[in-house]
């Protein structure tokens, strides 16, 4: 018989890029955005950017713009200086890009 092995799934590294829907949504005045950067064979860091845009395509906030290693991340977005409305947030890391919608209701 072999020894029992336990794996803590909460601390394991992700295998795929992902961008989660913000919560709460709609929100006022702050929300949380989660994303995951997978581990790759060369263990290099990725240049990660997480940017919020209005519906005209104008950048209203840059939440992340840095090199990040593989892992699960969480960012708080405070929109107290923005008007109510629909906004888009975009995660870009290497070749991966994903956009989601968030709604600010004051």
PDB file of N, CA and C in Angstrom:
ATOM      1  N   UNK A   1       0.824  -1.186   0.000  1.00  0.00           N
ATOM      2  CA  UNK A   1       0.000   0.000   0.000  1.00  0.00           C
ATOM      3  C   UNK A   1       0.871   1.253   0.000  1.00  0.00           C
ATOM      4  N   UNK A   2       0.358   2.293  -0.641  1.00  0.00           N
ATOM      5  CA  UNK A   2       1.100   3.550  -0.659  1.00  0.00           C
ATOM      6  C   UNK A   2       0.541   4.489   0.404  1.00  0.00           C
ATOM      7  N   UNK A   3       1.332   5.489   0.727  1.00  0.00           N
ATOM      8  CA  UNK A   3       0.894   6.470   1.709  1.00  0.00           C
ATOM      9  C   UNK A   3      -0.219   7.325   1.121  1.00  0.00           C
ATOM     10  N   UNK A   4      -1.092   7.787   2.003  1.00  0.00           N
ATOM     11  CA  UNK A   4      -2.196   8.654   1.582  1.00  0.00           C
ATOM     12  C   UNK A   4      -1.657  10.034   1.230  1.00  0.00           C
ATOM     13  N   UNK A   5      -2.132  10.597   0.125  1.00  0.00           N
ATOM     14  CA  UNK A   5      -1.699  11.909  -0.335  1.00  0.00           C
ATOM     15  C   UNK A   5      -2.899  12.831  -0.355  1.00  0.00           C
ATOM     16  N   UNK A   6      -2.734  14.001   0.219  1.00  0.00           N
ATOM     17  CA  UNK A   6      -3.811  14.991   0.169  1.00  0.00           C
ATOM     18  C   UNK A   6      -3.355  16.176  -0.657  1.00  0.00           C
ATOM     19  N   UNK A   7      -4.277  16.708  -1.437  1.00  0.00           N
ATOM     20  CA  UNK A   7      -3.991  17.866  -2.275  1.00  0.00           C
ATOM     21  C   UNK A   7      -4.971  18.958  -1.909  1.00  0.00           C
ATOM     22  N   UNK A   8      -4.453  20.129  -1.601  1.00  0.00           N
ATOM     23  CA  UNK A   8      -5.301  21.276  -1.299  1.00  0.00           C
ATOM     24  C   UNK A   8      -5.591  21.998  -2.604  1.00  0.00           C
ATOM     25  N   UNK A   9      -6.801  21.829  -3.130  1.00  0.00           N
ATOM     26  CA  UNK A   9      -7.165  22.423  -4.421  1.00  0.00           C
ATOM     27  C   UNK A   9      -7.171  23.942  -4.371  1.00  0.00           C
ATOM     28  N   UNK A  10      -7.365  24.525  -3.214  1.00  0.00           N
ATOM     29  CA  UNK A  10      -7.419  25.983  -3.107  1.00  0.00           C
ATOM     30  C   UNK A  10      -6.063  26.626  -3.376  1.00  0.00           C
ATOM     31  N   UNK A  11      -4.977  25.895  -3.125  1.00  0.00           N
ATOM     32  CA  UNK A  11      -3.659  26.481  -3.320  1.00  0.00           C
ATOM     33  C   UNK A  11      -2.963  25.968  -4.572  1.00  0.00           C
ATOM     34  N   UNK A  12      -3.593  25.059  -5.302  1.00  0.00           N
ATOM     35  CA  UNK A  12      -2.959  24.557  -6.518  1.00  0.00           C
ATOM     36  C   UNK A  12      -3.016  25.617  -7.618  1.00  0.00           C
ATOM     37  N   UNK A  13      -2.040  25.559  -8.513  1.00  0.00           N
ATOM     38  CA  UNK A  13      -1.971  26.543  -9.589  1.00  0.00           C
ATOM     39  C   UNK A  13      -2.973  26.212 -10.692  1.00  0.00           C
ATOM     40  N   UNK A  14      -3.550  27.230 -11.307  1.00  0.00           N
ATOM     41  CA  UNK A  14      -4.522  26.994 -12.381  1.00  0.00           C
ATOM     42  C   UNK A  14      -3.844  26.418 -13.620  1.00  0.00           C
ATOM     43  N   UNK A  15      -4.631  25.714 -14.439  1.00  0.00           N
ATOM     44  CA  UNK A  15      -4.115  25.120 -15.669  1.00  0.00           C
ATOM     45  C   UNK A  15      -4.520  25.922 -16.898  1.00  0.00           C
ATOM     46  N   UNK A  16      -5.463  26.853 -16.757  1.00  0.00           N
ATOM     47  CA  UNK A  16      -5.928  27.677 -17.876  1.00  0.00           C
ATOM     48  C   UNK A  16      -6.081  29.127 -17.426  1.00  0.00           C
ATOM     49  N   UNK A  17      -5.975  30.032 -18.404  1.00  0.00           N
ATOM     50  CA  UNK A  17      -6.308  31.422 -18.137  1.00  0.00           C
ATOM     51  C   UNK A  17      -7.801  31.504 -17.867  1.00  0.00           C
ATOM     52  N   UNK A  18      -8.200  32.390 -16.972  1.00  0.00           N
ATOM     53  CA  UNK A  18      -9.633  32.628 -16.781  1.00  0.00           C
ATOM     54  C   UNK A  18      -9.850  34.031 -16.217  1.00  0.00           C
ATOM     55  N   UNK A  19     -10.979  34.596 -16.589  1.00  0.00           N
ATOM     56  CA  UNK A  19     -11.433  35.874 -16.061  1.00  0.00           C
ATOM     57  C   UNK A  19     -12.857  35.653 -15.572  1.00  0.00           C
ATOM     58  N   UNK A  20     -13.080  35.850 -14.280  1.00  0.00           N
ATOM     59  CA  UNK A  20     -14.395  35.605 -13.692  1.00  0.00           C
ATOM     60  C   UNK A  20     -15.251  36.865 -13.760  1.00  0.00           C
ATOM     61  N   UNK A  21     -16.558  36.644 -13.698  1.00  0.00           N
ATOM     62  CA  UNK A  21     -17.485  37.765 -13.640  1.00  0.00           C
ATOM     63  C   UNK A  21     -17.295  38.467 -12.304  1.00  0.00           C
ATOM     64  N   UNK A  22     -17.331  39.803 -12.315  1.00  0.00           N
ATOM     65  CA  UNK A  22     -17.175  40.542 -11.074  1.00  0.00           C
ATOM     66  C   UNK A  22     -18.345  40.261 -10.134  1.00  0.00           C
ATOM     67  N   UNK A  23     -18.125  40.458  -8.851  1.00  0.00           N
ATOM     68  CA  UNK A  23     -19.197  40.307  -7.881  1.00  0.00           C
ATOM     69  C   UNK A  23     -19.016  41.354  -6.795  1.00  0.00           C
ATOM     70  N   UNK A  24     -20.050  41.935  -6.256  1.00  0.00           N
ATOM     71  CA  UNK A  24     -21.411  41.815  -6.784  1.00  0.00           C
ATOM     72  C   UNK A  24     -21.543  42.557  -8.115  1.00  0.00           C
ATOM     73  N   UNK A  25     -22.557  42.202  -8.860  1.00  0.00           N
ATOM     74  CA  UNK A  25     -22.837  42.852 -10.138  1.00  0.00           C
ATOM     75  C   UNK A  25     -24.338  42.874 -10.329  1.00  0.00           C
ATOM     76  N   UNK A  26     -24.998  44.006 -10.356  1.00  0.00           N
ATOM     77  CA  UNK A  26     -24.507  45.379 -10.295  1.00  0.00           C
ATOM     78  C   UNK A  26     -23.889  45.686  -8.928  1.00  0.00           C
ATOM     79  N   UNK A  27     -23.082  46.754  -8.899  1.00  0.00           N
ATOM     80  CA  UNK A  27     -22.372  47.102  -7.673  1.00  0.00           C
ATOM     81  C   UNK A  27     -22.427  48.600  -7.424  1.00  0.00           C
ATOM     82  N   UNK A  28     -22.125  48.974  -6.178  1.00  0.00           N
ATOM     83  CA  UNK A  28     -22.017  50.373  -5.767  1.00  0.00           C
ATOM     84  C   UNK A  28     -21.311  50.431  -4.422  1.00  0.00           C
ATOM     85  N   UNK A  29     -20.198  51.056  -4.258  1.00  0.00           N
ATOM     86  CA  UNK A  29     -19.319  51.651  -5.257  1.00  0.00           C
ATOM     87  C   UNK A  29     -18.145  50.753  -5.626  1.00  0.00           C
ATOM     88  N   UNK A  30     -18.008  49.558  -4.965  1.00  0.00           N
ATOM     89  CA  UNK A  30     -16.845  48.725  -5.285  1.00  0.00           C
ATOM     90  C   UNK A  30     -17.262  47.292  -5.593  1.00  0.00           C
ATOM     91  N   UNK A  31     -16.393  46.618  -6.334  1.00  0.00           N
ATOM     92  CA  UNK A  31     -16.636  45.242  -6.750  1.00  0.00           C
ATOM     93  C   UNK A  31     -15.314  44.494  -6.764  1.00  0.00           C
ATOM     94  N   UNK A  32     -15.395  43.174  -6.870  1.00  0.00           N
ATOM     95  CA  UNK A  32     -14.202  42.320  -6.889  1.00  0.00           C
ATOM     96  C   UNK A  32     -14.132  41.577  -8.213  1.00  0.00           C
ATOM     97  N   UNK A  33     -12.939  41.548  -8.801  1.00  0.00           N
ATOM     98  CA  UNK A  33     -12.701  40.838 -10.052  1.00  0.00           C
ATOM     99  C   UNK A  33     -11.625  39.785  -9.795  1.00  0.00           C
ATOM    100  N   UNK A  34     -11.910  38.536 -10.157  1.00  0.00           N
ATOM    101  CA  UNK A  34     -10.945  37.451  -9.979  1.00  0.00           C
ATOM    102  C   UNK A  34     -10.474  36.969 -11.349  1.00  0.00           C
ATOM    103  N   UNK A  35      -9.201  36.576 -11.404  1.00  0.00           N
ATOM    104  CA  UNK A  35      -8.649  36.003 -12.629  1.00  0.00           C
ATOM    105  C   UNK A  35      -7.545  35.012 -12.276  1.00  0.00           C
ATOM    106  N   UNK A  36      -7.223  34.152 -13.237  1.00  0.00           N
ATOM    107  CA  UNK A  36      -6.217  33.121 -13.015  1.00  0.00           C
ATOM    108  C   UNK A  36      -5.205  33.128 -14.155  1.00  0.00           C
ATOM    109  N   UNK A  37      -3.941  32.976 -13.792  1.00  0.00           N
ATOM    110  CA  UNK A  37      -2.832  32.870 -14.742  1.00  0.00           C
ATOM    111  C   UNK A  37      -2.259  31.467 -14.578  1.00  0.00           C
ATOM    112  N   UNK A  38      -2.239  30.651 -15.648  1.00  0.00           N
ATOM    113  CA  UNK A  38      -1.774  29.270 -15.501  1.00  0.00           C
ATOM    114  C   UNK A  38      -0.256  29.159 -15.423  1.00  0.00           C
ATOM    115  N   UNK A  39       0.171  28.044 -14.861  1.00  0.00           N
ATOM    116  CA  UNK A  39       1.592  27.731 -14.837  1.00  0.00           C
ATOM    117  C   UNK A  39       1.968  27.174 -16.205  1.00  0.00           C
ATOM    118  N   UNK A  40       3.114  27.574 -16.717  1.00  0.00           N
ATOM    119  CA  UNK A  40       3.564  27.032 -17.995  1.00  0.00           C
ATOM    120  C   UNK A  40       4.881  26.289 -17.788  1.00  0.00           C
ATOM    121  N   UNK A  41       5.302  25.554 -18.775  1.00  0.00           N
ATOM    122  CA  UNK A  41       6.478  24.693 -18.636  1.00  0.00           C
ATOM    123  C   UNK A  41       7.761  25.468 -18.377  1.00  0.00           C
ATOM    124  N   UNK A  42       7.857  26.676 -18.894  1.00  0.00           N
ATOM    125  CA  UNK A  42       9.077  27.458 -18.701  1.00  0.00           C
ATOM    126  C   UNK A  42       9.025  28.319 -17.440  1.00  0.00           C
ATOM    127  N   UNK A  43       7.870  28.313 -16.744  1.00  0.00           N
ATOM    128  CA  UNK A  43       7.683  29.048 -15.488  1.00  0.00           C
ATOM    129  C   UNK A  43       8.014  30.541 -15.598  1.00  0.00           C
ATOM    130  N   UNK A  44       7.765  31.089 -16.780  1.00  0.00           N
ATOM    131  CA  UNK A  44       8.002  32.523 -16.945  1.00  0.00           C
ATOM    132  C   UNK A  44       6.804  33.305 -16.428  1.00  0.00           C
ATOM    133  N   UNK A  45       7.025  34.563 -16.115  1.00  0.00           N
ATOM    134  CA  UNK A  45       5.922  35.418 -15.700  1.00  0.00           C
ATOM    135  C   UNK A  45       5.248  35.982 -16.941  1.00  0.00           C
ATOM    136  N   UNK A  46       4.018  36.418 -16.775  1.00  0.00           N
ATOM    137  CA  UNK A  46       3.256  37.000 -17.881  1.00  0.00           C
ATOM    138  C   UNK A  46       3.075  38.489 -17.622  1.00  0.00           C
ATOM    139  N   UNK A  47       3.123  39.282 -18.685  1.00  0.00           N
ATOM    140  CA  UNK A  47       2.777  40.693 -18.569  1.00  0.00           C
ATOM    141  C   UNK A  47       1.254  40.767 -18.551  1.00  0.00           C
ATOM    142  N   UNK A  48       0.689  41.137 -17.425  1.00  0.00           N
ATOM    143  CA  UNK A  48      -0.758  41.106 -17.217  1.00  0.00           C
ATOM    144  C   UNK A  48      -1.295  42.525 -17.132  1.00  0.00           C
ATOM    145  N   UNK A  49      -2.388  42.778 -17.868  1.00  0.00           N
ATOM    146  CA  UNK A  49      -3.080  44.056 -17.721  1.00  0.00           C
ATOM    147  C   UNK A  49      -4.568  43.797 -17.543  1.00  0.00           C
ATOM    148  N   UNK A  50      -5.150  44.524 -16.614  1.00  0.00           N
ATOM    149  CA  UNK A  50      -6.588  44.472 -16.348  1.00  0.00           C
ATOM    150  C   UNK A  50      -7.066  45.914 -16.371  1.00  0.00           C
ATOM    151  N   UNK A  51      -7.865  46.247 -17.399  1.00  0.00           N
ATOM    152  CA  UNK A  51      -8.260  47.633 -17.654  1.00  0.00           C
ATOM    153  C   UNK A  51      -9.777  47.721 -17.749  1.00  0.00           C
ATOM    154  N   UNK A  52     -10.329  48.817 -17.227  1.00  0.00           N
ATOM    155  CA  UNK A  52     -11.773  49.078 -17.289  1.00  0.00           C
ATOM    156  C   UNK A  52     -12.019  50.167 -18.331  1.00  0.00           C
ATOM    157  N   UNK A  53     -13.023  49.925 -19.188  1.00  0.00           N
ATOM    158  CA  UNK A  53     -13.382  50.863 -20.253  1.00  0.00           C
ATOM    159  C   UNK A  53     -14.849  51.250 -20.129  1.00  0.00           C
ATOM    160  N   UNK A  54     -15.197  52.465 -20.609  1.00  0.00           N
ATOM    161  CA  UNK A  54     -16.605  52.802 -20.746  1.00  0.00           C
ATOM    162  C   UNK A  54     -17.087  52.264 -22.097  1.00  0.00           C
ATOM    163  N   UNK A  55     -18.354  52.443 -22.407  1.00  0.00           N
ATOM    164  CA  UNK A  55     -18.898  51.872 -23.654  1.00  0.00           C
ATOM    165  C   UNK A  55     -18.437  52.603 -24.905  1.00  0.00           C
ATOM    166  N   UNK A  56     -17.780  53.747 -24.735  1.00  0.00           N
ATOM    167  CA  UNK A  56     -17.198  54.448 -25.885  1.00  0.00           C
ATOM    168  C   UNK A  56     -15.786  53.937 -26.182  1.00  0.00           C
ATOM    169  N   UNK A  57     -15.310  53.004 -25.354  1.00  0.00           N
ATOM    170  CA  UNK A  57     -13.979  52.445 -25.552  1.00  0.00           C
ATOM    171  C   UNK A  57     -12.880  53.245 -24.881  1.00  0.00           C
ATOM    172  N   UNK A  58     -13.264  54.222 -24.063  1.00  0.00           N
ATOM    173  CA  UNK A  58     -12.269  55.044 -23.359  1.00  0.00           C
ATOM    174  C   UNK A  58     -11.848  54.351 -22.065  1.00  0.00           C
ATOM    175  N   UNK A  59     -10.543  54.313 -21.824  1.00  0.00           N
ATOM    176  CA  UNK A  59     -10.023  53.700 -20.607  1.00  0.00           C
ATOM    177  C   UNK A  59     -10.378  54.581 -19.417  1.00  0.00           C
ATOM    178  N   UNK A  60     -11.017  53.982 -18.395  1.00  0.00           N
ATOM    179  CA  UNK A  60     -11.387  54.751 -17.208  1.00  0.00           C
ATOM    180  C   UNK A  60     -10.569  54.344 -15.985  1.00  0.00           C
ATOM    181  N   UNK A  61      -9.958  53.144 -16.013  1.00  0.00           N
ATOM    182  CA  UNK A  61      -9.127  52.707 -14.882  1.00  0.00           C
ATOM    183  C   UNK A  61      -8.210  51.574 -15.320  1.00  0.00           C
ATOM    184  N   UNK A  62      -6.976  51.609 -14.828  1.00  0.00           N
ATOM    185  CA  UNK A  62      -6.051  50.493 -15.010  1.00  0.00           C
ATOM    186  C   UNK A  62      -5.873  49.856 -13.643  1.00  0.00           C
ATOM    187  N   UNK A  63      -6.349  48.620 -13.507  1.00  0.00           N
ATOM    188  CA  UNK A  63      -6.304  47.937 -12.215  1.00  0.00           C
ATOM    189  C   UNK A  63      -5.015  47.152 -12.031  1.00  0.00           C
ATOM    190  N   UNK A  64      -4.502  46.566 -13.127  1.00  0.00           N
ATOM    191  CA  UNK A  64      -3.264  45.789 -13.081  1.00  0.00           C
ATOM    192  C   UNK A  64      -2.486  46.081 -14.355  1.00  0.00           C
ATOM    193  N   UNK A  65      -1.180  46.278 -14.213  1.00  0.00           N
ATOM    194  CA  UNK A  65      -0.294  46.428 -15.371  1.00  0.00           C
ATOM    195  C   UNK A  65       1.119  46.070 -14.907  1.00  0.00           C
ATOM    196  N   UNK A  66       1.369  44.756 -14.796  1.00  0.00           N
ATOM    197  CA  UNK A  66       2.625  44.295 -14.229  1.00  0.00           C
ATOM    198  C   UNK A  66       2.928  42.856 -14.665  1.00  0.00           C
ATOM    199  N   UNK A  67       4.141  42.404 -14.400  1.00  0.00           N
ATOM    200  CA  UNK A  67       4.510  41.010 -14.618  1.00  0.00           C
ATOM    201  C   UNK A  67       3.981  40.200 -13.430  1.00  0.00           C
ATOM    202  N   UNK A  68       3.325  39.064 -13.716  1.00  0.00           N
ATOM    203  CA  UNK A  68       2.804  38.223 -12.642  1.00  0.00           C
ATOM    204  C   UNK A  68       3.090  36.764 -12.929  1.00  0.00           C
ATOM    205  N   UNK A  69       3.477  36.014 -11.903  1.00  0.00           N
ATOM    206  CA  UNK A  69       3.663  34.571 -12.069  1.00  0.00           C
ATOM    207  C   UNK A  69       2.306  33.859 -12.043  1.00  0.00           C
ATOM    208  N   UNK A  70       2.318  32.568 -12.282  1.00  0.00           N
ATOM    209  CA  UNK A  70       1.090  31.774 -12.256  1.00  0.00           C
ATOM    210  C   UNK A  70       0.428  31.882 -10.883  1.00  0.00           C
ATOM    211  N   UNK A  71      -0.897  31.884 -10.900  1.00  0.00           N
ATOM    212  CA  UNK A  71      -1.632  31.940  -9.636  1.00  0.00           C
ATOM    213  C   UNK A  71      -3.031  32.467  -9.826  1.00  0.00           C
ATOM    214  N   UNK A  72      -3.763  32.488  -8.730  1.00  0.00           N
ATOM    215  CA  UNK A  72      -5.111  33.037  -8.694  1.00  0.00           C
ATOM    216  C   UNK A  72      -5.038  34.423  -8.073  1.00  0.00           C
ATOM    217  N   UNK A  73      -5.703  35.378  -8.686  1.00  0.00           N
ATOM    218  CA  UNK A  73      -5.619  36.768  -8.254  1.00  0.00           C
ATOM    219  C   UNK A  73      -7.002  37.355  -8.056  1.00  0.00           C
ATOM    220  N   UNK A  74      -7.067  38.367  -7.197  1.00  0.00           N
ATOM    221  CA  UNK A  74      -8.318  39.059  -6.894  1.00  0.00           C
ATOM    222  C   UNK A  74      -8.007  40.549  -6.792  1.00  0.00           C
ATOM    223  N   UNK A  75      -8.811  41.362  -7.486  1.00  0.00           N
ATOM    224  CA  UNK A  75      -8.599  42.813  -7.499  1.00  0.00           C
ATOM    225  C   UNK A  75      -9.896  43.496  -7.102  1.00  0.00           C
ATOM    226  N   UNK A  76      -9.790  44.481  -6.209  1.00  0.00           N
ATOM    227  CA  UNK A  76     -10.942  45.309  -5.844  1.00  0.00           C
ATOM    228  C   UNK A  76     -10.955  46.528  -6.751  1.00  0.00           C
ATOM    229  N   UNK A  77     -12.134  46.861  -7.263  1.00  0.00           N
ATOM    230  CA  UNK A  77     -12.304  48.025  -8.127  1.00  0.00           C
ATOM    231  C   UNK A  77     -13.251  48.995  -7.451  1.00  0.00           C
ATOM    232  N   UNK A  78     -12.757  50.187  -7.127  1.00  0.00           N
ATOM    233  CA  UNK A  78     -13.560  51.235  -6.504  1.00  0.00           C
ATOM    234  C   UNK A  78     -13.974  52.228  -7.586  1.00  0.00           C
ATOM    235  N   UNK A  79     -15.270  52.282  -7.875  1.00  0.00           N
ATOM    236  CA  UNK A  79     -15.777  53.140  -8.942  1.00  0.00           C
ATOM    237  C   UNK A  79     -16.539  54.336  -8.388  1.00  0.00           C
ATOM    238  N   UNK A  80     -16.187  54.775  -7.198  1.00  0.00           N
ATOM    239  CA  UNK A  80     -16.921  55.887  -6.575  1.00  0.00           C
ATOM    240  C   UNK A  80     -16.787  57.188  -7.358  1.00  0.00           C
ATOM    241  N   UNK A  81     -15.747  57.303  -8.205  1.00  0.00           N
ATOM    242  CA  UNK A  81     -15.563  58.529  -8.994  1.00  0.00           C
ATOM    243  C   UNK A  81     -16.185  58.431 -10.394  1.00  0.00           C
ATOM    244  N   UNK A  82     -16.875  57.335 -10.689  1.00  0.00           N
ATOM    245  CA  UNK A  82     -17.489  57.145 -12.013  1.00  0.00           C
ATOM    246  C   UNK A  82     -19.003  57.305 -11.950  1.00  0.00           C
ATOM    247  N   UNK A  83     -19.594  57.613 -13.096  1.00  0.00           N
ATOM    248  CA  UNK A  83     -21.051  57.724 -13.194  1.00  0.00           C
ATOM    249  C   UNK A  83     -21.681  56.344 -13.316  1.00  0.00           C
ATOM    250  N   UNK A  84     -22.944  56.225 -12.939  1.00  0.00           N
ATOM    251  CA  UNK A  84     -23.671  54.969 -13.113  1.00  0.00           C
ATOM    252  C   UNK A  84     -23.660  54.574 -14.574  1.00  0.00           C
ATOM    253  N   UNK A  85     -23.629  53.283 -14.840  1.00  0.00           N
ATOM    254  CA  UNK A  85     -23.662  52.821 -16.218  1.00  0.00           C
ATOM    255  C   UNK A  85     -23.017  51.465 -16.395  1.00  0.00           C
ATOM    256  N   UNK A  86     -22.868  51.091 -17.648  1.00  0.00           N
ATOM    257  CA  UNK A  86     -22.274  49.816 -18.020  1.00  0.00           C
ATOM    258  C   UNK A  86     -20.824  50.065 -18.419  1.00  0.00           C
ATOM    259  N   UNK A  87     -19.938  49.230 -17.895  1.00  0.00           N
ATOM    260  CA  UNK A  87     -18.516  49.313 -18.198  1.00  0.00           C
ATOM    261  C   UNK A  87     -18.025  47.932 -18.608  1.00  0.00           C
ATOM    262  N   UNK A  88     -16.894  47.893 -19.275  1.00  0.00           N
ATOM    263  CA  UNK A  88     -16.262  46.635 -19.683  1.00  0.00           C
ATOM    264  C   UNK A  88     -14.898  46.541 -19.021  1.00  0.00           C
ATOM    265  N   UNK A  89     -14.519  45.324 -18.631  1.00  0.00           N
ATOM    266  CA  UNK A  89     -13.158  45.133 -18.133  1.00  0.00           C
ATOM    267  C   UNK A  89     -12.484  44.045 -18.958  1.00  0.00           C
ATOM    268  N   UNK A  90     -11.201  44.289 -19.265  1.00  0.00           N
ATOM    269  CA  UNK A  90     -10.457  43.419 -20.163  1.00  0.00           C
ATOM    270  C   UNK A  90      -9.179  42.930 -19.490  1.00  0.00           C
ATOM    271  N   UNK A  91      -9.011  41.613 -19.490  1.00  0.00           N
ATOM    272  CA  UNK A  91      -7.782  40.996 -19.000  1.00  0.00           C
ATOM    273  C   UNK A  91      -6.959  40.578 -20.205  1.00  0.00           C
ATOM    274  N   UNK A  92      -5.703  40.987 -20.226  1.00  0.00           N
ATOM    275  CA  UNK A  92      -4.794  40.573 -21.288  1.00  0.00           C
ATOM    276  C   UNK A  92      -3.525  40.054 -20.630  1.00  0.00           C
ATOM    277  N   UNK A  93      -3.141  38.824 -21.016  1.00  0.00           N
ATOM    278  CA  UNK A  93      -1.930  38.196 -20.473  1.00  0.00           C
ATOM    279  C   UNK A  93      -1.346  37.316 -21.561  1.00  0.00           C
ATOM    280  N   UNK A  94      -0.222  37.720 -22.090  1.00  0.00           N
ATOM    281  CA  UNK A  94       0.375  36.964 -23.186  1.00  0.00           C
ATOM    282  C   UNK A  94      -0.562  36.953 -24.375  1.00  0.00           C
ATOM    283  N   UNK A  95      -0.867  35.774 -24.882  1.00  0.00           N
ATOM    284  CA  UNK A  95      -1.777  35.622 -26.025  1.00  0.00           C
ATOM    285  C   UNK A  95      -3.247  35.638 -25.599  1.00  0.00           C
ATOM    286  N   UNK A  96      -3.515  35.526 -24.295  1.00  0.00           N
ATOM    287  CA  UNK A  96      -4.882  35.440 -23.785  1.00  0.00           C
ATOM    288  C   UNK A  96      -5.491  36.828 -23.635  1.00  0.00           C
ATOM    289  N   UNK A  97      -6.770  36.929 -24.006  1.00  0.00           N
ATOM    290  CA  UNK A  97      -7.517  38.169 -23.832  1.00  0.00           C
ATOM    291  C   UNK A  97      -8.984  37.814 -23.586  1.00  0.00           C
ATOM    292  N   UNK A  98      -9.592  38.470 -22.596  1.00  0.00           N
ATOM    293  CA  UNK A  98     -10.999  38.219 -22.294  1.00  0.00           C
ATOM    294  C   UNK A  98     -11.629  39.512 -21.796  1.00  0.00           C
ATOM    295  N   UNK A  99     -12.909  39.732 -22.174  1.00  0.00           N
ATOM    296  CA  UNK A  99     -13.644  40.938 -21.794  1.00  0.00           C
ATOM    297  C   UNK A  99     -14.954  40.528 -21.129  1.00  0.00           C
ATOM    298  N   UNK A 100     -15.313  41.228 -20.054  1.00  0.00           N
ATOM    299  CA  UNK A 100     -16.589  41.005 -19.371  1.00  0.00           C
ATOM    300  C   UNK A 100     -17.223  42.366 -19.090  1.00  0.00           C
ATOM    301  N   UNK A 101     -18.523  42.325 -18.797  1.00  0.00           N
ATOM    302  CA  UNK A 101     -19.292  43.542 -18.555  1.00  0.00           C
ATOM    303  C   UNK A 101     -19.580  43.686 -17.068  1.00  0.00           C
ATOM    304  N   UNK A 102     -19.539  44.924 -16.573  1.00  0.00           N
ATOM    305  CA  UNK A 102     -19.952  45.198 -15.206  1.00  0.00           C
ATOM    306  C   UNK A 102     -20.879  46.389 -15.183  1.00  0.00           C
ATOM    307  N   UNK A 103     -21.752  46.426 -14.187  1.00  0.00           N
ATOM    308  CA  UNK A 103     -22.774  47.480 -14.116  1.00  0.00           C
ATOM    309  C   UNK A 103     -22.638  48.217 -12.789  1.00  0.00           C
ATOM    310  N   UNK A 104     -22.457  49.531 -12.884  1.00  0.00           N
ATOM    311  CA  UNK A 104     -22.372  50.397 -11.717  1.00  0.00           C
ATOM    312  C   UNK A 104     -23.714  51.100 -11.548  1.00  0.00           C
ATOM    313  N   UNK A 105     -24.357  50.881 -10.399  1.00  0.00           N
ATOM    314  CA  UNK A 105     -25.652  51.521 -10.113  1.00  0.00           C
ATOM    315  C   UNK A 105     -25.526  52.324  -8.834  1.00  0.00           C
ATOM    316  N   UNK A 106     -25.634  53.643  -8.971  1.00  0.00           N
ATOM    317  CA  UNK A 106     -25.557  54.508  -7.777  1.00  0.00           C
ATOM    318  C   UNK A 106     -26.930  54.944  -7.338  1.00  0.00           C
TER     319      UNK A 106
END
